[in-house]
CSV table of C-alpha atoms and ligand atoms in Angstrom, one decimal:
chain,number,residue,atom,x,y,z
W,5,MET,CA,77.1,287.1,111.6
W,6,GLN,CA,73.6,285.8,112.6
W,7,HIS,CA,72.4,286.6,108.9
W,8,LEU,CA,75.1,284.4,107.6
W,9,LYS,CA,74.0,281.5,110.1
W,10,LYS,CA,70.4,282.1,109.0
W,11,GLN,CA,71.3,281.8,105.1
W,12,ILE,CA,73.3,278.7,105.9
W,13,LYS,CA,70.2,277.1,108.1
W,14,GLN,CA,67.9,278.0,105.2
W,15,GLN,CA,70.1,276.2,102.6
W,16,ARG,CA,69.9,273.0,104.6
W,17,GLU,CA,66.1,273.3,105.0
W,18,PHE,CA,65.7,273.6,101.2
W,19,TYR,CA,68.0,270.6,100.6
W,20,ASN,CA,65.9,268.9,102.7
W,21,THR,CA,62.6,269.5,100.8
W,22,GLN,CA,64.0,267.2,98.3
W,23,LYS,CA,63.2,269.6,95.3
W,24,THR,CA,66.8,269.3,94.2
W,25,LYS,CA,66.5,265.6,93.7
W,26,ASN,CA,64.3,265.9,90.5
W,27,THR,CA,66.4,266.3,87.5
W,28,ALA,CA,63.9,268.3,85.7
W,29,PHE,CA,64.2,271.1,88.7
W,30,ARG,CA,68.0,270.9,88.2
W,31,LYS,CA,67.8,271.6,84.6
W,32,THR,CA,65.1,274.2,84.7
W,33,GLN,CA,67.7,276.0,87.0
W,34,LEU,CA,70.5,275.6,84.9
W,35,LYS,CA,68.7,277.1,82.0
W,36,LYS,CA,67.7,280.0,84.2
W,37,LEU,CA,71.6,280.5,84.6
W,38,LYS,CA,72.2,280.3,81.3
W,39,LYS,CA,69.9,282.8,80.3
W,40,LEU,CA,71.2,285.0,83.1
W,41,VAL,CA,74.7,284.7,81.8
W,42,THR,CA,73.6,285.6,78.2
W,43,ASP,CA,71.5,288.6,79.4
W,44,TYR,CA,74.2,290.0,81.8
W,45,GLU,CA,77.1,289.5,79.4
W,46,LYS,CA,77.7,293.5,79.2
W,47,GLU,CA,77.5,293.9,82.8
W,48,ILE,CA,79.9,291.0,83.4
W,49,GLN,CA,82.5,292.6,81.2
W,50,GLU,CA,82.1,296.1,82.8
W,51,ALA,CA,82.7,294.6,86.2
W,52,LEU,CA,85.8,292.8,84.9
W,53,GLN,CA,87.2,295.8,83.1
W,54,LYS,CA,86.6,297.6,86.7
W,55,ASP,CA,88.2,294.8,89.0
W,56,LEU,CA,91.1,294.1,86.4
W,57,GLY,CA,91.2,296.0,83.5
W,58,LYS,CA,90.1,292.9,81.4
W,59,PRO,CA,89.6,293.4,77.6
W,60,ASN,CA,86.3,292.6,76.9
W,61,PHE,CA,87.5,290.0,74.5
W,62,GLU,CA,89.6,288.1,77.1
W,63,SER,CA,86.5,288.4,79.5
W,64,TYR,CA,84.0,286.9,76.7
W,65,LEU,CA,86.5,283.9,76.0
W,66,ALA,CA,87.7,283.0,79.2
W,67,GLU,CA,85.0,283.8,81.7
W,68,ILE,CA,81.8,284.1,79.8
W,69,GLU,CA,81.8,281.5,77.1
W,70,PHE,CA,83.8,279.1,79.0
W,71,VAL,CA,80.8,279.1,81.5
W,72,LEU,CA,78.4,279.0,78.8
W,73,GLN,CA,80.2,275.8,77.4
W,74,GLU,CA,80.1,274.1,80.6
W,75,LEU,CA,76.5,275.0,80.8
W,76,ARG,CA,75.6,273.6,77.1
W,77,TYR,CA,77.6,270.4,77.7
W,78,THR,CA,75.9,269.6,81.2
W,79,LEU,CA,72.5,270.3,79.9
W,80,LYS,CA,73.2,268.2,77.0
W,81,LYS,CA,74.7,265.1,78.9
W,82,MET,CA,73.3,265.3,82.7
W,83,ASP,CA,70.3,263.1,81.6
W,84,ASN,CA,72.8,260.3,81.2
W,85,TRP,CA,75.0,261.2,84.3
W,86,VAL,CA,72.2,261.5,86.7
W,87,LYS,CA,70.8,257.6,85.9
W,88,PRO,CA,71.8,254.9,88.6
W,89,GLN,CA,74.8,253.1,86.7
W,90,LYS,CA,74.1,249.2,86.6
W,91,VAL,CA,77.0,246.8,87.5
W,92,ASN,CA,77.8,243.3,87.6
W,93,THR,CA,76.7,241.4,90.8
W,94,PRO,CA,78.8,238.6,92.1
W,95,VAL,CA,77.3,235.0,91.4
W,96,LEU,CA,77.4,234.5,95.6
W,97,HIS,CA,74.4,237.2,95.4
W,98,PHE,CA,72.4,235.7,92.6
W,99,PRO,CA,69.7,236.9,91.3
W,100,GLY,CA,70.5,240.5,93.1
W,101,LYS,CA,71.1,243.6,91.2
W,102,SER,CA,73.6,246.2,91.7
W,103,HIS,CA,73.6,249.8,91.1
W,104,ILE,CA,75.7,253.0,91.8
W,105,TYR,CA,73.5,256.1,92.5
W,106,HIS,CA,74.9,259.6,92.2
W,107,GLU,CA,73.8,261.0,95.2
W,108,PRO,CA,73.9,265.0,96.0
W,109,PHE,CA,76.2,265.8,99.0
W,110,GLY,CA,73.6,268.2,100.1
W,111,CYS,CA,74.9,271.8,100.9
W,112,VAL,CA,77.8,272.8,98.9
W,113,LEU,CA,80.2,275.9,99.9
W,114,ILE,CA,82.1,277.2,96.9
W,115,ILE,CA,85.0,279.9,98.0
W,116,SER,CA,86.4,281.4,94.6
W,117,PRO,CA,89.4,283.6,94.1
W,118,TRP,CA,89.8,287.0,92.2
W,119,ASN,CA,91.7,286.3,89.2
W,120,TYR,CA,88.8,284.8,87.0
W,121,PRO,CA,86.2,286.0,89.6
W,122,PHE,CA,83.2,285.2,87.4
W,123,HIS,CA,84.2,281.8,85.8
W,124,LEU,CA,85.7,280.4,89.0
W,125,ALA,CA,82.6,281.0,90.9
W,126,ILE,CA,79.8,280.0,88.5
W,127,ALA,CA,81.8,277.0,86.7
W,128,PRO,CA,82.1,274.6,89.8
W,129,ALA,CA,78.3,275.7,90.7
W,130,ILE,CA,77.2,274.5,87.4
W,131,GLY,CA,78.7,270.9,88.4
W,132,ALA,CA,77.0,271.3,92.2
W,133,ILE,CA,73.6,272.0,90.6
W,134,ALA,CA,73.7,269.3,88.1
W,135,ALA,CA,74.5,266.9,90.9
W,136,GLY,CA,71.3,268.1,92.9
W,137,ASN,CA,72.9,270.4,95.7
W,138,SER,CA,71.9,273.5,97.2
W,139,VAL,CA,74.8,276.0,96.6
W,140,ILE,CA,76.4,278.9,98.5
W,141,ILE,CA,79.1,281.0,96.5
W,142,LYS,CA,81.5,283.1,98.6
W,143,PRO,CA,83.6,285.0,95.8
W,144,SER,CA,86.6,286.8,96.4
W,145,GLU,CA,86.4,290.3,98.1
W,146,HIS,CA,89.2,291.6,96.1
W,147,ALA,CA,87.4,291.4,92.7
W,148,SER,CA,84.5,293.5,94.4
W,149,GLU,CA,82.7,294.6,91.3
W,150,THR,CA,82.3,291.3,89.9
W,151,ALA,CA,81.3,290.2,93.6
W,152,LEU,CA,78.5,292.5,93.8
W,153,LEU,CA,77.3,291.7,90.3
W,154,LEU,CA,77.3,288.2,91.0
W,155,GLU,CA,75.3,288.7,94.2
W,156,LYS,CA,72.8,290.4,92.1
W,157,MET,CA,72.4,288.2,89.5
W,158,ILE,CA,72.0,285.1,91.7
W,159,ASN,CA,70.2,286.5,94.9
W,160,GLN,CA,67.5,288.3,92.8
W,161,ASN,CA,66.6,284.9,90.5
W,162,PHE,CA,66.9,282.0,92.6
W,163,GLU,CA,65.6,280.8,95.8
W,164,PRO,CA,67.7,281.8,98.6
W,165,GLY,CA,67.8,278.5,100.0
W,166,PHE,CA,68.9,276.8,96.9
W,167,PHE,CA,71.5,278.9,95.3
W,168,CYS,CA,72.8,282.2,96.6
W,169,VAL,CA,76.0,284.4,97.1
W,170,ILE,CA,77.4,285.4,100.5
W,171,LEU,CA,79.7,288.3,100.2
W,172,GLY,CA,82.5,288.9,103.0
W,173,GLU,CA,86.2,289.1,103.9
W,174,ILE,CA,88.3,286.8,105.8
W,175,GLU,CA,86.4,287.2,108.9
W,176,GLU,CA,83.1,286.3,107.5
W,177,THR,CA,84.8,283.5,105.5
W,178,ARG,CA,86.4,282.0,108.7
W,179,PHE,CA,82.8,282.4,110.3
W,180,ILE,CA,81.1,280.5,107.4
W,181,LEU,CA,83.8,277.7,107.4
W,182,GLY,CA,83.0,277.2,111.1
W,183,GLN,CA,79.5,275.9,110.1
W,184,LYS,CA,78.7,272.4,108.6
W,185,PHE,CA,78.5,272.0,105.0
W,186,ASP,CA,78.5,268.6,103.2
W,187,TYR,CA,81.0,269.6,100.6
W,188,ILE,CA,83.3,272.5,100.1
W,189,PHE,CA,84.9,273.5,96.6
W,190,PHE,CA,87.7,276.0,97.2
W,191,THR,CA,89.7,277.9,94.4
W,192,GLY,CA,92.7,280.0,95.5
W,193,SER,CA,96.3,279.6,96.8
W,194,THR,CA,97.8,276.9,98.5
W,195,GLN,CA,98.3,278.6,101.7
W,196,VAL,CA,94.8,279.3,102.1
W,197,GLY,CA,93.9,275.8,101.0
W,198,LYS,CA,95.6,274.6,104.0
W,199,ILE,CA,93.2,276.7,106.3
W,200,ILE,CA,90.2,275.2,104.3
W,201,MET,CA,91.2,272.0,104.7
W,202,LYS,CA,91.8,272.3,108.5
W,203,ALA,CA,88.6,273.9,108.8
W,204,SER,CA,86.9,271.1,106.8
W,205,ALA,CA,88.3,268.5,109.2
W,206,GLU,CA,86.2,269.8,112.2
W,207,HIS,CA,83.3,268.6,110.3
W,208,LEU,CA,84.7,265.9,108.3
W,209,THR,CA,83.5,267.6,105.2
W,210,PRO,CA,85.0,266.6,102.0
W,211,VAL,CA,86.8,269.0,99.8
W,212,THR,CA,88.3,269.8,96.3
W,213,LEU,CA,91.1,272.2,96.4
W,214,GLU,CA,91.8,274.1,93.3
W,215,LEU,CA,95.4,275.6,94.1
W,216,GLY,CA,98.1,277.2,92.3
W,217,GLY,CA,102.0,276.9,91.8
W,218,LYS,CA,104.9,277.4,89.5
W,219,SER,CA,103.9,275.8,86.2
W,220,PRO,CA,107.0,274.8,84.1
W,221,THR,CA,107.3,275.7,80.3
W,222,ILE,CA,109.9,273.4,78.7
W,223,ILE,CA,111.4,274.2,75.3
W,224,ASP,CA,113.6,272.0,73.4
W,225,SER,CA,115.8,272.5,70.3
W,226,THR,CA,113.2,270.9,67.8
W,227,ALA,CA,110.4,273.4,68.8
W,228,ASN,CA,109.1,275.7,66.3
W,229,LEU,CA,110.3,279.1,68.0
W,230,GLU,CA,107.9,281.2,66.0
W,231,VAL,CA,104.8,279.6,67.2
W,232,THR,CA,106.2,278.9,70.7
W,233,ALA,CA,107.1,282.4,71.5
W,234,LYS,CA,103.4,283.5,70.0
W,235,ARG,CA,101.7,280.9,72.3
W,236,ILE,CA,103.7,281.4,75.5
W,237,ALA,CA,103.4,285.2,75.2
W,238,TRP,CA,99.7,284.7,74.8
W,239,ALA,CA,99.2,282.5,77.7
W,240,LYS,CA,101.5,284.4,80.0
W,241,PHE,CA,100.1,287.9,79.7
W,242,HIS,CA,96.6,286.7,79.3
W,243,ASN,CA,94.8,288.6,82.2
W,244,ALA,CA,98.4,290.3,82.9
W,245,GLY,CA,99.8,287.1,84.1
W,246,GLN,CA,97.3,286.5,87.0
W,247,THR,CA,96.3,283.0,85.9
W,248,CYS,CA,96.5,279.9,88.0
W,249,VAL,CA,97.9,278.0,84.8
W,250,ALA,CA,100.0,280.5,83.3
W,251,PRO,CA,103.5,279.5,82.1
W,252,ASP,CA,105.6,280.4,85.7
W,253,TYR,CA,108.9,280.2,84.0
W,254,ILE,CA,110.3,279.0,80.9
W,255,TYR,CA,113.0,276.3,80.7
W,256,VAL,CA,114.7,276.4,77.3
W,257,GLU,CA,117.3,274.3,75.8
W,258,ASP,CA,120.7,276.4,75.8
W,259,SER,CA,121.2,276.0,72.2
W,260,VAL,CA,117.9,277.9,71.3
W,261,LYS,CA,118.0,280.3,74.1
W,262,ASP,CA,118.9,283.5,72.4
W,263,ALA,CA,116.9,282.7,69.5
W,264,PHE,CA,113.6,282.1,71.6
W,265,MET,CA,114.5,285.4,73.5
W,266,GLU,CA,114.6,287.5,70.3
W,267,LYS,CA,111.3,285.6,69.0
W,268,ILE,CA,109.3,286.8,72.4
W,269,LYS,CA,110.7,290.1,72.6
W,270,SER,CA,109.1,290.8,69.1
W,271,VAL,CA,106.0,289.0,69.6
W,272,LEU,CA,105.3,290.9,72.6
W,273,VAL,CA,105.7,294.2,70.7
W,274,ASP,CA,103.3,292.8,68.2
W,275,PHE,CA,100.9,291.9,70.8
W,276,TYR,CA,101.0,295.3,73.1
W,277,GLY,CA,103.2,297.7,70.9
W,278,THR,CA,106.3,299.6,72.1
W,279,ASN,CA,104.2,300.9,75.0
W,280,SER,CA,101.8,298.3,76.7
W,281,LEU,CA,100.5,300.9,79.1
W,282,GLU,CA,98.5,302.5,76.0
W,283,SER,CA,97.4,298.8,74.6
W,284,PRO,CA,93.7,298.5,75.0
W,285,ASP,CA,94.4,294.6,75.1
W,286,TYR,CA,96.5,294.3,78.1
W,287,GLY,CA,95.1,294.0,82.0
W,288,ARG,CA,96.2,295.4,85.3
W,289,ILE,CA,97.5,293.9,88.3
W,290,ILE,CA,94.4,293.4,91.0
W,291,ASN,CA,95.6,295.7,93.6
W,292,LYS,CA,98.4,297.5,95.3
W,293,ARG,CA,99.5,294.5,97.4
W,294,HIS,CA,99.9,292.6,94.7
W,295,PHE,CA,101.6,295.2,92.7
W,296,ASP,CA,104.0,296.0,95.5
W,297,ARG,CA,104.6,291.9,95.7
W,298,LEU,CA,105.6,291.6,92.0
W,299,THR,CA,107.7,294.9,91.5
W,300,LYS,CA,109.8,293.5,94.2
W,301,LEU,CA,110.7,290.8,92.1
W,302,LEU,CA,112.4,292.9,89.8
W,303,ASP,CA,114.8,294.0,92.4
W,304,ASN,CA,118.3,293.1,90.8
W,305,ALA,CA,116.7,291.1,88.1
W,306,ASP,CA,118.1,290.8,84.6
W,307,ILE,CA,115.3,292.4,82.8
W,308,ALA,CA,115.6,291.4,79.2
W,309,PHE,CA,112.2,293.1,78.1
W,310,GLY,CA,109.5,295.5,80.0
W,311,GLY,CA,110.1,296.1,83.6
W,312,GLN,CA,108.1,299.5,83.3
W,313,THR,CA,105.7,299.9,86.1
W,314,ASN,CA,103.2,302.5,87.1
W,315,ARG,CA,101.8,302.0,90.6
W,316,GLU,CA,99.1,304.5,90.4
W,317,LYS,CA,97.5,302.4,87.4
W,318,ASN,CA,98.5,299.0,88.9
W,319,PHE,CA,100.4,298.5,86.0
W,320,ILE,CA,103.3,296.3,85.1
W,321,ALA,CA,104.6,295.7,81.5
W,322,PRO,CA,104.9,292.2,80.2
W,323,THR,CA,108.4,291.4,81.6
W,324,ILE,CA,111.1,288.9,80.5
W,325,LEU,CA,113.9,288.1,82.9
W,326,ASN,CA,117.2,286.6,81.3
W,327,ASN,CA,119.7,284.4,83.4
W,328,ALA,CA,117.2,283.5,86.0
W,329,SER,CA,118.2,280.9,88.5
W,330,TRP,CA,116.4,278.7,91.2
W,331,ASP,CA,118.0,281.1,94.1
W,332,ASP,CA,116.3,284.2,92.9
W,333,ALA,CA,113.6,285.5,94.9
W,334,VAL,CA,111.0,285.0,91.5
W,335,MET,CA,111.8,281.4,91.4
W,336,GLN,CA,110.8,280.7,95.1
W,337,GLU,CA,107.1,281.2,94.8
W,338,GLU,CA,104.3,281.2,92.1
W,339,ILE,CA,104.7,284.5,90.5
W,340,PHE,CA,100.8,285.3,89.5
W,341,GLY,CA,101.9,288.2,87.7
W,342,PRO,CA,103.5,289.5,84.2
W,343,ILE,CA,107.0,288.4,84.8
W,344,LEU,CA,108.6,285.5,82.8
W,345,PRO,CA,111.8,284.5,84.0
W,346,VAL,CA,113.8,282.3,81.5
W,347,LEU,CA,116.2,279.4,82.9
W,348,GLU,CA,118.0,277.1,80.4
W,349,TRP,CA,119.0,273.4,80.4
W,350,ASN,CA,121.3,271.1,78.5
W,351,ASP,CA,120.8,267.7,79.9
W,352,GLU,CA,117.3,266.3,80.2
W,353,ASN,CA,117.8,264.2,82.9
W,354,ASP,CA,119.1,267.1,85.2
W,355,LEU,CA,115.9,269.2,83.8
W,356,ILE,CA,113.4,266.5,85.1
W,357,GLN,CA,115.4,266.1,88.5
W,358,GLN,CA,115.3,270.0,88.9
W,359,ILE,CA,111.3,270.2,88.5
W,360,ASN,CA,110.7,267.1,90.6
W,361,ARG,CA,112.8,268.7,93.4
W,362,ARG,CA,110.0,271.1,93.6
W,363,PRO,CA,106.3,270.9,94.7
W,364,LYS,CA,104.0,269.2,92.2
W,365,PRO,CA,102.7,272.0,89.8
W,366,LEU,CA,98.9,272.8,88.5
W,367,ALA,CA,100.0,272.6,85.0
W,368,LEU,CA,103.2,271.5,82.9
W,369,TYR,CA,103.7,272.6,79.4
W,370,VAL,CA,106.6,271.1,76.9
W,371,PHE,CA,107.2,272.6,73.4
W,372,SER,CA,108.9,270.1,71.2
W,373,ASP,CA,108.6,268.1,67.9
W,374,ASN,CA,110.5,265.1,69.5
W,375,LYS,CA,107.9,262.4,70.5
W,376,THR,CA,110.5,260.7,72.8
W,377,PHE,CA,111.1,263.8,74.7
W,378,ILE,CA,107.7,264.8,74.8
W,379,LYS,CA,107.0,261.2,76.4
W,380,LYS,CA,109.8,261.1,78.7
W,381,ILE,CA,108.5,264.5,80.2
W,382,ILE,CA,104.9,263.5,80.7
W,383,GLN,CA,105.8,259.9,82.2
W,384,GLU,CA,108.7,261.2,84.4
W,385,THR,CA,107.3,264.4,85.9
W,386,SER,CA,104.1,265.1,88.0
W,387,SER,CA,101.7,267.6,87.6
W,388,GLY,CA,97.9,268.4,87.4
W,389,GLY,CA,97.8,268.4,83.9
W,390,VAL,CA,100.0,268.6,80.7
W,391,SER,CA,99.6,270.9,77.2
W,392,VAL,CA,102.0,269.7,74.7
W,393,ASN,CA,103.0,272.6,72.2
W,394,GLU,CA,100.3,274.9,73.4
W,395,PRO,CA,99.7,276.2,77.2
W,396,LEU,CA,96.4,276.3,78.7
W,397,SER,CA,94.5,274.1,76.2
W,398,HIS,CA,93.8,271.1,78.2
W,399,ILE,CA,91.8,273.5,80.8
W,400,THR,CA,89.5,274.5,78.2
W,401,SER,CA,88.2,271.0,77.4
W,402,VAL,CA,85.0,269.6,78.7
W,403,HIS,CA,86.3,266.0,78.3
W,404,LEU,CA,89.4,266.4,80.6
W,405,PRO,CA,89.4,266.9,84.3
W,406,PHE,CA,90.9,269.7,85.6
W,407,GLY,CA,92.8,269.8,89.0
W,408,GLY,CA,96.0,269.9,90.7
W,409,VAL,CA,98.3,267.2,92.6
W,410,GLY,CA,100.1,267.6,95.9
W,411,ASP,CA,100.7,271.2,96.5
W,412,SER,CA,98.8,272.2,93.3
W,413,GLY,CA,95.6,270.6,94.8
W,414,MET,CA,93.2,267.8,95.2
W,415,GLY,CA,90.2,266.5,93.3
W,416,ASN,CA,89.0,267.9,89.8
W,417,TYR,CA,86.2,269.3,87.8
W,418,HIS,CA,84.9,270.3,84.3
W,419,GLY,CA,82.4,268.3,82.1
W,420,LYS,CA,81.2,265.1,83.7
W,421,TYR,CA,83.9,265.5,86.2
W,422,SER,CA,82.2,268.3,88.1
W,423,PHE,CA,79.0,266.3,88.4
W,424,TYR,CA,80.9,263.2,90.2
W,425,THR,CA,83.0,265.7,92.1
W,426,PHE,CA,79.6,266.9,93.5
W,427,SER,CA,77.9,263.5,93.9
W,428,HIS,CA,78.4,260.6,96.4
W,429,ALA,CA,78.8,257.5,94.4
W,430,LYS,CA,76.1,255.4,96.7
W,431,SER,CA,76.2,251.6,96.1
W,432,VAL,CA,73.1,249.8,96.3
W,433,MET,CA,72.5,246.0,96.1
W,434,ARG,CA,69.0,244.8,95.6
W,435,LYS,CA,68.1,241.3,96.5
W,436,ARG,CA,64.9,239.2,97.1
W,437,PHE,CA,63.9,237.0,100.0
W,438,TYR,CA,64.6,233.7,98.1
W,439,PRO,CA,66.8,231.8,97.5
W,440,ASP,CA,68.2,232.1,101.1
W,441,LEU,CA,71.3,230.5,101.4
W,442,SER,CA,71.1,229.0,105.2
W,443,ALA,CA,75.1,228.1,104.8
W,444,LYS,CA,76.1,231.3,106.1
W,445,TYR,CA,74.0,231.5,109.2
W,446,PRO,CA,75.5,230.4,112.8
W,447,PRO,CA,75.9,228.0,114.5
W,448,PHE,CA,78.9,227.3,112.1
W,449,SER,CA,79.8,224.0,113.2
W,450,LYS,CA,76.7,222.7,111.4
W,451,ILE,CA,77.6,223.7,108.0
W,452,ASN,CA,80.9,221.5,108.1
W,453,GLY,CA,82.5,223.7,105.6
W,454,THR,CA,79.8,223.7,103.2
W,455,MET,CA,80.0,227.5,102.7
W,456,LYS,CA,83.8,227.4,102.0
W,457,LYS,CA,83.3,224.7,99.4
W,458,ILE,CA,80.4,226.6,97.6
W,459,LEU,CA,82.9,229.7,97.5
W,460,LYS,CA,85.6,227.8,96.4
W,461,ILE,CA,83.4,226.6,93.3
W,462,ILE,CA,82.0,229.9,92.5
W,463,SER,CA,85.3,231.8,92.6
B,521,LIG,P1,93.4,283.3,98.1
B,521,LIG,O1,93.8,282.0,98.6
B,521,LIG,O2,93.8,284.4,98.6
B,521,LIG,O3,91.8,283.7,98.1
B,521,LIG,C1,90.9,282.8,97.7
B,521,LIG,C2,89.7,282.7,98.5
B,521,LIG,O4,90.0,282.6,99.7
B,521,LIG,C3,89.0,284.1,98.4
B,521,LIG,O5,87.5,284.2,98.5
B,521,LIG,C4,89.2,284.9,99.9
B,521,LIG,O6,88.4,285.8,100.3
B,521,LIG,C5,89.5,283.6,101.0
B,521,LIG,N1,90.5,283.6,101.9
B,521,LIG,C6,91.6,284.4,101.8
B,521,LIG,N2,92.2,284.2,102.9
B,521,LIG,C7,91.4,283.3,103.6
B,521,LIG,C8,91.5,283.0,105.0
B,521,LIG,N3,92.7,283.3,105.9
B,521,LIG,N4,90.6,282.4,105.7
B,521,LIG,C9,89.4,282.1,104.9
B,521,LIG,N5,89.1,282.3,103.6
B,521,LIG,C10,90.1,283.3,103.2
B,521,LIG,O7,93.7,283.4,96.8
B,521,LIG,P2,93.5,284.6,95.6
B,521,LIG,O8,94.6,285.4,95.8
B,521,LIG,O9,92.1,285.0,95.5
B,521,LIG,O10,94.1,283.7,94.3
B,521,LIG,C11,95.3,283.4,93.7
B,521,LIG,C12,95.6,281.9,94.0
B,521,LIG,O11,94.7,281.3,93.4
B,521,LIG,C13,96.8,281.6,93.2
B,521,LIG,O12,97.7,280.8,93.8
B,521,LIG,C14,96.2,280.9,92.0
B,521,LIG,O13,97.1,279.9,91.4
B,521,LIG,C15,95.1,280.3,92.5
B,521,LIG,N6,94.1,279.8,91.5
B,521,LIG,C16,94.0,278.5,91.4
B,521,LIG,C17,93.2,278.1,90.4
B,521,LIG,C18,92.9,276.8,90.1
B,521,LIG,O14,91.9,276.6,89.2
B,521,LIG,N7,93.5,275.8,90.6
B,521,LIG,C19,92.5,279.1,89.6
B,521,LIG,C20,92.7,280.6,90.1
B,521,LIG,C21,93.4,280.9,91.0
């Protein structure tokens, strides 16, 4: 593990040179990254195809274009973000001046998962670099082709002390976590998030935890079922259901349940044909461990559509489960695969209570044409974010912060929120030597309450 120790030491030494404090340096690095992402587009798609059977169009939209959008926006806006922000100064400190400086934390560690292995490694790094940190990425070992490509792209093109990729499995990650960092940005499961938070507590290192959860998808009787079914099928079966913000389960008003079931079944045939194993537009499960975990959820389930599996090919067809209940195995944990249970509701207060009894999800979706119902759902439930009438859309906006709450995480990023996540807000007040208010100095008996009177006047 000595090479890892050396690498981390190099990062600190580089950070201490002050080079990253220069905005022009940061922009040059981000421009270089942008060019690399464009130059490597084909190789990125090939790696994602090998790791997850991702269709090229899906890879382009959700991994490459997503990162390019963050890069373009950050390069356009960061001159404004880095400027110290002038704020008011209390009269007591007249004629002082107050500013908030956005200071980089220092050496940042980014630990990323396998489901969007390119996007989720690079997107946080953009914010970390824009904010002036040195960065180490530890990608997931399970998306090994993408991890190797990331190592090649970054390590061959950036100063190793400034920006590098470290490969490793759990043992290496544990070792890395034992070292001192100034900020840790973790994307992954809630279970591992707890390990990360414990390890970072040893060094009092601040963390962002981007975790998962069961994202509810509510449909009421006013929803346009045609569009609803299409959008849900697209969001759920994108990347074969291995998306942190995928609709985890459907909660549909009982009066429209049968109609919804028919619509989504027909949409799935339109999307992937009658044999989704042959569809070039449908992905694969990452590995046998997850394949076995997911197929077990199908035992004794009421399969309304799909259900076909092929272990050799890590294939599970888009699957809809009818008559699901809160006691089913599939409703106990985040599914993270192409299985969509459907539950029904008929009382909106009970629906809200059921959701609020469970851990806070990363996302919540509501399909409805009823403004009062939508408002009630947004106000009376808690989740990382909400999209109304289209799942996933809130996470694709550079203007909205993306992150979880409670069990689904803490902190957020994207656009300016990434910059602020990786910056310490340092308060700076500048004063002159004169005037020098003597009333505040001891011995206090001399001032006979003068200071109190002044405070009362100016407050
Ligand atoms: P994971 O938690 O198993 O792994 C994530 C990272 O942690 C990997 O780099 C892995 O090497 C490392 N890791 C795993 N076990 C570890 C341990 N014991 N000690 C130290 N490091 C360890 O997650 P995953 O399976 O890669 O991804 C799936 C999970 O991630 C799902 O729960 C999903 O919802 C969540 N996720 C969240 C987001 C988000 O933005 N909030 C995005 C994608 C995925």
